[in-house]
Amino acid sequence: MEGVDHLADERKKAEFNVEAMKIVWAGSQHNLEVSNRISKLVADDPAFRKDDRTMLPRKELFKNTLRKAAYAWKRINELRLSEEEASKLRFYVDETAYTDLHWGMFIPAIKGQGTDEQQRKWLPLAYKMQIIGCYAQTELGHGSNVQGLETTATFDPHTDEFVIHSPTLTSSKWWPGGLGKVSTHAVTYARLIIDGKDHGVHGFIVQLRSLEDHRPLPGITVGDIGMKFGNGAYNTMDNGVLRFDHVRIPRNQMLMKVSQVTREGKYKQSDVPRQLVYGTMVYVRQRIVADASCYLSRAVCIATRYSAVRRQFGSQNGGPETQVIDYKTQQSRLFPLLASAYAFRFVGEWLEWLYTDVMQRLQANDFSTLPEAHACTAGLKSLTTSVTADGIEECRKLCGGHGYLCTSGLPELFAVYVPACTYEGDNIVLLLQVARFLMKTVSQIGTGKQPVGTIAYMGRIEHLMQCRCNVQRGFAELSADLVEAAVAHCQLIVVSKFIEKLQQDIPGEGVKQQLEALCGIYYLSLLHKHQGDFLATSYLTPKQSALANDQLRALYSKVRPNAIALVDAFNYSDHFLSSILGRYDGNVYPKLYEAAWKDPLNESVVPDGYHEYVRPLLKQQLHTARL
Ligand SMILES: CCCCCCCC(=O)SCCNC(=O)CCNC(=O)[C@H](O)C(C)(C)COP(=O)(O)OP(=O)(O)OC[C@H]1O[C@@H](n2cnc3c(N)ncnc32)[C@H](O)[C@@H]1OP(=O)(O)O
Ligand SMILES: Cc1cc2nc3c(=O)[nH]c(=O)nc-3n(C[C@H](O)[C@H](O)[C@H](O)COP(=O)(O)OP(=O)(O)OC[C@H]3O[C@@H](n4cnc5c(N)ncnc54)[C@H](O)[C@@H]3O)c2cc1C
């Protein structure tokens, strides 16, 4: 019934202060206050309706996204929202759009790789959205291998310009979000050619469309690459294709913080690592880790609430059937994902600190932690997105048949999230970067260079010092095993950051105890999953392994009465969750039934096509039957 909280009894079981846990999840009282205010602003505004998304044809869907982005920008300016509040508003609008790349990559690229003068020129235009930008790096033929990009930027000393060109079909820019139909400018990655010499990949600001009539400029061919996975989902984004036919740009539109080209055509590489040209990707990877905890917690919130509502089997003498959340199999699938959501939240907080620390060090030309920052952002982006994508799908399965309905919110959540395993770096390619970093660390053990930070534990690998094996030779052959080692390294980082979080002062009755239980579930479920490795290497005895499994089951029982309160602490509105199964009040069946009749297919009791295609069949059958 309306107005009844079908999960009230579950909420009464909580053994901790949920309001205090909301602050832990939000990161601070201030963050919680801003989140509450902006989430309500969006949820209460019918302009941000999103329950129709999976039913709109692509052109209508896309136009609707443009409308929402424009309306959001209007509200941001009307309400004079801060950058923090504006970012929260775009988060709660919950719709992938060109603005993600404008604010999430185009502006950071200029901030990270533009000179002060270039920032002064371009950032004010971008902040006021007088230009709209995207990040055009990937090509039809190359995405992972950035050094293999083919677009060229050839310096012309006669005119003090770069000539941007797409020499081959495979050099066509392909995938950049916001590129296809909206962006007026792009930070474009191209091979810098001076006097016939190839200086490798650099970033250039290129205008793509007229600011008068939005038509592509001369030499520019640009469009959308077509429909992507799932209804709605990422089809609100115009991922584009872009070709250059000898497009000329002024020399001062090469991003020149890391390296410069003088008026005379002299190439100057500042004494900084060339990899700083990848800085925007490192920034986005650490953002993606924070995003993973948001997406995973949304799916877990839906699956947990529905698992408490759903009853199946187990009725005694006509009494109520068993809540599926009480089945140990349901708990063993669901609670590790609940624990992972919290674990990723905390490792995301730490990674943001690491990234900020590295950026401060770069200001002082201290590059000592850049390799670790690259390895951590690459590895944790890979780990958290893989677990989250698989976790959203598992949450769909945890909801049985109703999880497959669009009104569960889970199919679209999966479809919009799953490319995170690919964009910003294919997850395996990134894990190979971590493996390379770990093997480099191993090769330095015994040379007096003690590992520190997240690899300090490797200093204790004494036996490797004797092997002195040729790490390079075996890398390709053993890459699959090395990727597994890279995953384990990243899982160790997540566990250690969860433990460090627990060593902080965490206010609120029972809050720390719940987080300790979740931390235990996180590492014991990993130990259970990989117990073969621990047993094979004698790090665990069979008895210890059995004890760990017993402890894991005990923790499931400890978390069970708190499960609903632990997902309430995510503080997601019904609008944001957009899921009948995940409703705060648990009023699932009446709302599922109500929603079904709103489907356009039910606008008529006899479907379009009956008279043309079904009736003749039936009549034919009837005729045959009479023969
Ligand atoms: C809101 C979110 C929306 C997201 C939308 C999605 C946007 C996008 O997808 S944008 C495009 C993303 N594309 C990618 O991520 C491409 C992935 N590929 C790469 O990053 C590179 O090609 C990579 C790292 C795999 C290889 O780079 P390459 O220059 O060949 O380096 P490589 O030869 O492997 O390594 C050379 C050294 O550089 C180091 N290095 C590589 N990358 C980095 C980096 N980013 N930072 C610091 N060091 C680095 C390596 O560790 C290595 O160090 P060492 O010599 O000490 O071992
Ligand atoms: C939704 C979406 C949005 C995107 N947005 C943008 C954007 O805004 N801007 C932009 O520039 N790009 C964007 N991209 C492109 C994205 O960054 C690339 O697709 C991504 O970097 C993967 O590169 P790839 O497609 O070349 O994959 P590939 O590298 O071709 O991967 C194919 C397979 O080869 C394997 N592989 C590749 N190299 C190796 C190796 N050395 N060793 C072992 N295995 C290997 C991979 O693991 C994978 O299994 C987007 C992509 C998607 C899907």
PDB file of N, CA, C and O in Angstrom, residues 557-609:
ATOM      1  N   SER A 557      26.261 -13.487   8.985  1.00  0.00           N
ATOM      2  CA  SER A 557      25.169 -13.467   9.984  1.00  0.00           C
ATOM      3  C   SER A 557      25.182 -12.165  10.766  1.00  0.00           C
ATOM      4  O   SER A 557      24.148 -11.611  11.103  1.00  0.00           O
ATOM      5  N   LYS A 558      26.377 -11.633  10.991  1.00  0.00           N
ATOM      6  CA  LYS A 558      26.501 -10.363  11.745  1.00  0.00           C
ATOM      7  C   LYS A 558      25.967  -9.195  10.919  1.00  0.00           C
ATOM      8  O   LYS A 558      25.319  -8.292  11.427  1.00  0.00           O
ATOM      9  N   VAL A 559      26.201  -9.224   9.613  1.00  0.00           N
ATOM     10  CA  VAL A 559      25.770  -8.122   8.736  1.00  0.00           C
ATOM     11  C   VAL A 559      24.287  -8.213   8.418  1.00  0.00           C
ATOM     12  O   VAL A 559      23.617  -7.199   8.251  1.00  0.00           O
ATOM     13  N   ARG A 560      23.735  -9.443   8.373  1.00  0.00           N
ATOM     14  CA  ARG A 560      22.364  -9.655   7.918  1.00  0.00           C
ATOM     15  C   ARG A 560      21.368  -8.686   8.542  1.00  0.00           C
ATOM     16  O   ARG A 560      20.640  -8.006   7.825  1.00  0.00           O
ATOM     17  N   PRO A 561      21.283  -8.532   9.860  1.00  0.00           N
ATOM     18  CA  PRO A 561      20.276  -7.616  10.425  1.00  0.00           C
ATOM     19  C   PRO A 561      20.528  -6.160  10.077  1.00  0.00           C
ATOM     20  O   PRO A 561      19.641  -5.315  10.198  1.00  0.00           O
ATOM     21  N   ASN A 562      21.731  -5.840   9.615  1.00  0.00           N
ATOM     22  CA  ASN A 562      22.069  -4.440   9.325  1.00  0.00           C
ATOM     23  C   ASN A 562      22.056  -4.123   7.841  1.00  0.00           C
ATOM     24  O   ASN A 562      22.330  -2.984   7.441  1.00  0.00           O
ATOM     25  N   ALA A 563      21.740  -5.133   7.021  1.00  0.00           N
ATOM     26  CA  ALA A 563      21.912  -4.977   5.573  1.00  0.00           C
ATOM     27  C   ALA A 563      21.110  -3.809   5.017  1.00  0.00           C
ATOM     28  O   ALA A 563      21.649  -2.986   4.270  1.00  0.00           O
ATOM     29  N   ILE A 564      19.847  -3.704   5.378  1.00  0.00           N
ATOM     30  CA  ILE A 564      19.015  -2.623   4.831  1.00  0.00           C
ATOM     31  C   ILE A 564      19.540  -1.271   5.298  1.00  0.00           C
ATOM     32  O   ILE A 564      19.667  -0.317   4.514  1.00  0.00           O
ATOM     33  N   ALA A 565      19.910  -1.178   6.562  1.00  0.00           N
ATOM     34  CA  ALA A 565      20.436   0.095   7.066  1.00  0.00           C
ATOM     35  C   ALA A 565      21.758   0.453   6.384  1.00  0.00           C
ATOM     36  O   ALA A 565      22.034   1.624   6.101  1.00  0.00           O
ATOM     37  N   LEU A 566      22.568  -0.552   6.071  1.00  0.00           N
ATOM     38  CA  LEU A 566      23.857  -0.289   5.412  1.00  0.00           C
ATOM     39  C   LEU A 566      23.663   0.253   3.993  1.00  0.00           C
ATOM     40  O   LEU A 566      24.468   1.064   3.524  1.00  0.00           O
ATOM     41  N   VAL A 567      22.593  -0.150   3.316  1.00  0.00           N
ATOM     42  CA  VAL A 567      22.355   0.419   1.973  1.00  0.00           C
ATOM     43  C   VAL A 567      21.561   1.722   2.081  1.00  0.00           C
ATOM     44  O   VAL A 567      21.701   2.606   1.240  1.00  0.00           O
ATOM     45  N   ASP A 568      20.768   1.882   3.139  1.00  0.00           N
ATOM     46  CA  ASP A 568      20.121   3.195   3.355  1.00  0.00           C
ATOM     47  C   ASP A 568      21.181   4.275   3.526  1.00  0.00           C
ATOM     48  O   ASP A 568      21.000   5.419   3.123  1.00  0.00           O
ATOM     49  N   ALA A 569      22.320   3.871   4.088  1.00  0.00           N
ATOM     50  CA  ALA A 569      23.403   4.842   4.351  1.00  0.00           C
ATOM     51  C   ALA A 569      23.982   5.423   3.064  1.00  0.00           C
ATOM     52  O   ALA A 569      24.601   6.482   3.060  1.00  0.00           O
ATOM     53  N   PHE A 570      23.722   4.768   1.925  1.00  0.00           N
ATOM     54  CA  PHE A 570      24.188   5.346   0.647  1.00  0.00           C
ATOM     55  C   PHE A 570      23.408   6.618   0.339  1.00  0.00           C
ATOM     56  O   PHE A 570      23.847   7.438  -0.470  1.00  0.00           O
ATOM     57  N   ASN A 571      22.216   6.714   0.936  1.00  0.00           N
ATOM     58  CA  ASN A 571      21.446   7.960   0.862  1.00  0.00           C
ATOM     59  C   ASN A 571      20.985   8.285  -0.562  1.00  0.00           C
ATOM     60  O   ASN A 571      20.974   9.431  -0.978  1.00  0.00           O
ATOM     61  N   TYR A 572      20.566   7.235  -1.300  1.00  0.00           N
ATOM     62  CA  TYR A 572      20.097   7.447  -2.666  1.00  0.00           C
ATOM     63  C   TYR A 572      18.586   7.653  -2.679  1.00  0.00           C
ATOM     64  O   TYR A 572      17.845   6.862  -2.094  1.00  0.00           O
ATOM     65  N   SER A 573      18.122   8.675  -3.408  1.00  0.00           N
ATOM     66  CA  SER A 573      16.673   8.897  -3.545  1.00  0.00           C
ATOM     67  C   SER A 573      16.104   7.862  -4.497  1.00  0.00           C
ATOM     68  O   SER A 573      16.840   7.280  -5.318  1.00  0.00           O
ATOM     69  N   ASP A 574      14.779   7.640  -4.433  1.00  0.00           N
ATOM     70  CA  ASP A 574      14.131   6.737  -5.386  1.00  0.00           C
ATOM     71  C   ASP A 574      14.317   7.246  -6.807  1.00  0.00           C
ATOM     72  O   ASP A 574      14.481   6.474  -7.742  1.00  0.00           O
ATOM     73  N   HIS A 575      14.322   8.580  -6.979  1.00  0.00           N
ATOM     74  CA  HIS A 575      14.522   9.136  -8.336  1.00  0.00           C
ATOM     75  C   HIS A 575      15.890   8.719  -8.853  1.00  0.00           C
ATOM     76  O   HIS A 575      16.040   8.254  -9.982  1.00  0.00           O
ATOM     77  N   PHE A 576      16.903   8.832  -8.007  1.00  0.00           N
ATOM     78  CA  PHE A 576      18.264   8.542  -8.480  1.00  0.00           C
ATOM     79  C   PHE A 576      18.395   7.050  -8.777  1.00  0.00           C
ATOM     80  O   PHE A 576      18.936   6.649  -9.792  1.00  0.00           O
ATOM     81  N   LEU A 577      17.854   6.201  -7.880  1.00  0.00           N
ATOM     82  CA  LEU A 577      17.946   4.758  -8.112  1.00  0.00           C
ATOM     83  C   LEU A 577      17.116   4.341  -9.315  1.00  0.00           C
ATOM     84  O   LEU A 577      17.467   3.404 -10.021  1.00  0.00           O
ATOM     85  N   SER A 578      16.008   5.012  -9.548  1.00  0.00           N
ATOM     86  CA  SER A 578      15.146   4.727 -10.699  1.00  0.00           C
ATOM     87  C   SER A 578      14.860   3.224 -10.802  1.00  0.00           C
ATOM     88  O   SER A 578      15.056   2.610 -11.854  1.00  0.00           O
ATOM     89  N   SER A 579      14.435   2.647  -9.683  1.00  0.00           N
ATOM     90  CA  SER A 579      14.239   1.193  -9.638  1.00  0.00           C
ATOM     91  C   SER A 579      13.039   0.849  -8.772  1.00  0.00           C
ATOM     92  O   SER A 579      12.999   1.202  -7.582  1.00  0.00           O
ATOM     93  N   ILE A 580      12.080   0.137  -9.345  1.00  0.00           N
ATOM     94  CA  ILE A 580      10.926  -0.290  -8.540  1.00  0.00           C
ATOM     95  C   ILE A 580      11.384  -1.318  -7.502  1.00  0.00           C
ATOM     96  O   ILE A 580      10.973  -1.310  -6.350  1.00  0.00           O
ATOM     97  N   LEU A 581      12.305  -2.190  -7.857  1.00  0.00           N
ATOM     98  CA  LEU A 581      12.787  -3.206  -6.901  1.00  0.00           C
ATOM     99  C   LEU A 581      13.548  -2.555  -5.757  1.00  0.00           C
ATOM    100  O   LEU A 581      13.605  -3.091  -4.646  1.00  0.00           O
ATOM    101  N   GLY A 582      14.156  -1.394  -5.997  1.00  0.00           N
ATOM    102  CA  GLY A 582      15.002  -0.744  -4.983  1.00  0.00           C
ATOM    103  C   GLY A 582      14.301   0.375  -4.241  1.00  0.00           C
ATOM    104  O   GLY A 582      14.940   1.171  -3.553  1.00  0.00           O
ATOM    105  N   ARG A 583      12.950   0.456  -4.354  1.00  0.00           N
ATOM    106  CA  ARG A 583      12.220   1.540  -3.690  1.00  0.00           C
ATOM    107  C   ARG A 583      12.511   1.573  -2.201  1.00  0.00           C
ATOM    108  O   ARG A 583      12.623   0.527  -1.563  1.00  0.00           O
ATOM    109  N   TYR A 584      12.613   2.754  -1.641  1.00  0.00           N
ATOM    110  CA  TYR A 584      12.891   2.895  -0.205  1.00  0.00           C
ATOM    111  C   TYR A 584      11.804   2.197   0.613  1.00  0.00           C
ATOM    112  O   TYR A 584      12.089   1.528   1.589  1.00  0.00           O
ATOM    113  N   ASP A 585      10.537   2.300   0.150  1.00  0.00           N
ATOM    114  CA  ASP A 585       9.435   1.725   0.948  1.00  0.00           C
ATOM    115  C   ASP A 585       9.203   0.249   0.646  1.00  0.00           C
ATOM    116  O   ASP A 585       8.312  -0.374   1.221  1.00  0.00           O
ATOM    117  N   GLY A 586       9.930  -0.330  -0.291  1.00  0.00           N
ATOM    118  CA  GLY A 586       9.789  -1.754  -0.572  1.00  0.00           C
ATOM    119  C   GLY A 586       8.445  -2.132  -1.152  1.00  0.00           C
ATOM    120  O   GLY A 586       8.095  -3.305  -1.232  1.00  0.00           O
ATOM    121  N   ASN A 587       7.699  -1.132  -1.647  1.00  0.00           N
ATOM    122  CA  ASN A 587       6.352  -1.401  -2.165  1.00  0.00           C
ATOM    123  C   ASN A 587       6.439  -1.868  -3.614  1.00  0.00           C
ATOM    124  O   ASN A 587       6.089  -1.162  -4.550  1.00  0.00           O
ATOM    125  N   VAL A 588       6.938  -3.074  -3.824  1.00  0.00           N
ATOM    126  CA  VAL A 588       7.395  -3.523  -5.147  1.00  0.00           C
ATOM    127  C   VAL A 588       6.254  -4.004  -6.025  1.00  0.00           C
ATOM    128  O   VAL A 588       6.074  -3.509  -7.146  1.00  0.00           O
ATOM    129  N   TYR A 589       5.481  -4.988  -5.558  1.00  0.00           N
ATOM    130  CA  TYR A 589       4.519  -5.641  -6.467  1.00  0.00           C
ATOM    131  C   TYR A 589       3.482  -4.672  -7.034  1.00  0.00           C
ATOM    132  O   TYR A 589       3.300  -4.622  -8.264  1.00  0.00           O
ATOM    133  N   PRO A 590       2.811  -3.853  -6.234  1.00  0.00           N
ATOM    134  CA  PRO A 590       1.818  -2.936  -6.825  1.00  0.00           C
ATOM    135  C   PRO A 590       2.453  -2.001  -7.857  1.00  0.00           C
ATOM    136  O   PRO A 590       1.882  -1.709  -8.901  1.00  0.00           O
ATOM    137  N   LYS A 591       3.680  -1.569  -7.593  1.00  0.00           N
ATOM    138  CA  LYS A 591       4.332  -0.622  -8.505  1.00  0.00           C
ATOM    139  C   LYS A 591       4.799  -1.316  -9.788  1.00  0.00           C
ATOM    140  O   LYS A 591       4.779  -0.726 -10.867  1.00  0.00           O
ATOM    141  N   LEU A 592       5.231  -2.589  -9.672  1.00  0.00           N
ATOM    142  CA  LEU A 592       5.594  -3.343 -10.881  1.00  0.00           C
ATOM    143  C   LEU A 592       4.354  -3.492 -11.774  1.00  0.00           C
ATOM    144  O   LEU A 592       4.400  -3.249 -12.981  1.00  0.00           O
ATOM    145  N   TYR A 593       3.254  -3.863 -11.127  1.00  0.00           N
ATOM    146  CA  TYR A 593       2.010  -4.102 -11.875  1.00  0.00           C
ATOM    147  C   TYR A 593       1.554  -2.805 -12.546  1.00  0.00           C
ATOM    148  O   TYR A 593       1.230  -2.766 -13.724  1.00  0.00           O
ATOM    149  N   GLU A 594       1.608  -1.711 -11.797  1.00  0.00           N
ATOM    150  CA  GLU A 594       1.190  -0.383 -12.307  1.00  0.00           C
ATOM    151  C   GLU A 594       2.065   0.027 -13.495  1.00  0.00           C
ATOM    152  O   GLU A 594       1.574   0.486 -14.524  1.00  0.00           O
ATOM    153  N   ALA A 595       3.352  -0.223 -13.366  1.00  0.00           N
ATOM    154  CA  ALA A 595       4.299   0.227 -14.408  1.00  0.00           C
ATOM    155  C   ALA A 595       4.077  -0.539 -15.706  1.00  0.00           C
ATOM    156  O   ALA A 595       4.192   0.004 -16.800  1.00  0.00           O
ATOM    157  N   ALA A 596       3.734  -1.820 -15.589  1.00  0.00           N
ATOM    158  CA  ALA A 596       3.573  -2.642 -16.800  1.00  0.00           C
ATOM    159  C   ALA A 596       2.551  -2.018 -17.740  1.00  0.00           C
ATOM    160  O   ALA A 596       2.780  -1.920 -18.952  1.00  0.00           O
ATOM    161  N   TRP A 597       1.470  -1.530 -17.214  1.00  0.00           N
ATOM    162  CA  TRP A 597       0.386  -1.017 -18.060  1.00  0.00           C
ATOM    163  C   TRP A 597       0.768   0.319 -18.703  1.00  0.00           C
ATOM    164  O   TRP A 597       0.109   0.758 -19.643  1.00  0.00           O
ATOM    165  N   LYS A 598       1.839   0.931 -18.232  1.00  0.00           N
ATOM    166  CA  LYS A 598       2.270   2.196 -18.847  1.00  0.00           C
ATOM    167  C   LYS A 598       3.119   1.960 -20.090  1.00  0.00           C
ATOM    168  O   LYS A 598       3.448   2.882 -20.816  1.00  0.00           O
ATOM    169  N   ASP A 599       3.482   0.699 -20.317  1.00  0.00           N
ATOM    170  CA  ASP A 599       4.311   0.430 -21.492  1.00  0.00           C
ATOM    171  C   ASP A 599       3.496   0.714 -22.759  1.00  0.00           C
ATOM    172  O   ASP A 599       2.325   0.334 -22.842  1.00  0.00           O
ATOM    173  N   PRO A 600       4.092   1.410 -23.744  1.00  0.00           N
ATOM    174  CA  PRO A 600       3.338   1.768 -24.958  1.00  0.00           C
ATOM    175  C   PRO A 600       2.655   0.566 -25.617  1.00  0.00           C
ATOM    176  O   PRO A 600       1.604   0.690 -26.225  1.00  0.00           O
ATOM    177  N   LEU A 601       3.221  -0.600 -25.437  1.00  0.00           N
ATOM    178  CA  LEU A 601       2.642  -1.793 -26.078  1.00  0.00           C
ATOM    179  C   LEU A 601       1.229  -2.052 -25.559  1.00  0.00           C
ATOM    180  O   LEU A 601       0.415  -2.662 -26.230  1.00  0.00           O
ATOM    181  N   ASN A 602       0.959  -1.537 -24.338  1.00  0.00           N
ATOM    182  CA  ASN A 602      -0.365  -1.780 -23.742  1.00  0.00           C
ATOM    183  C   ASN A 602      -1.352  -0.649 -24.005  1.00  0.00           C
ATOM    184  O   ASN A 602      -2.416  -0.600 -23.400  1.00  0.00           O
ATOM    185  N   GLU A 603      -0.972   0.265 -24.905  1.00  0.00           N
ATOM    186  CA  GLU A 603      -1.906   1.354 -25.244  1.00  0.00           C
ATOM    187  C   GLU A 603      -3.139   0.796 -25.948  1.00  0.00           C
ATOM    188  O   GLU A 603      -4.203   1.388 -25.936  1.00  0.00           O
ATOM    189  N   SER A 604      -2.995  -0.361 -26.598  1.00  0.00           N
ATOM    190  CA  SER A 604      -4.171  -1.000 -27.234  1.00  0.00           C
ATOM    191  C   SER A 604      -4.204  -2.460 -26.794  1.00  0.00           C
ATOM    192  O   SER A 604      -3.163  -3.095 -26.663  1.00  0.00           O
ATOM    193  N   VAL A 605      -5.411  -2.963 -26.591  1.00  0.00           N
ATOM    194  CA  VAL A 605      -5.498  -4.371 -26.138  1.00  0.00           C
ATOM    195  C   VAL A 605      -5.165  -5.313 -27.285  1.00  0.00           C
ATOM    196  O   VAL A 605      -4.621  -6.377 -27.089  1.00  0.00           O
ATOM    197  N   VAL A 606      -5.469  -4.883 -28.520  1.00  0.00           N
ATOM    198  CA  VAL A 606      -5.081  -5.685 -29.693  1.00  0.00           C
ATOM    199  C   VAL A 606      -3.863  -4.997 -30.304  1.00  0.00           C
ATOM    200  O   VAL A 606      -3.934  -3.812 -30.652  1.00  0.00           O
ATOM    201  N   PRO A 607      -2.718  -5.681 -30.418  1.00  0.00           N
ATOM    202  CA  PRO A 607      -1.493  -4.996 -30.816  1.00  0.00           C
ATOM    203  C   PRO A 607      -1.492  -4.590 -32.283  1.00  0.00           C
ATOM    204  O   PRO A 607      -2.139  -5.249 -33.107  1.00  0.00           O
ATOM    205  N   ASP A 608      -0.811  -3.499 -32.579  1.00  0.00           N
ATOM    206  CA  ASP A 608      -0.548  -3.178 -34.000  1.00  0.00           C
ATOM    207  C   ASP A 608       0.026  -4.426 -34.655  1.00  0.00           C
ATOM    208  O   ASP A 608       0.874  -5.097 -34.072  1.00  0.00           O
ATOM    209  N   GLY A 609      -0.416  -4.728 -35.869  1.00  0.00           N
ATOM    210  CA  GLY A 609       0.172  -5.867 -36.584  1.00  0.00           C
ATOM    211  C   GLY A 609      -0.685  -7.099 -36.478  1.00  0.00           C
ATOM    212  O   GLY A 609      -0.500  -8.064 -37.218  1.00  0.00           O
TER     213      GLY A 609
END
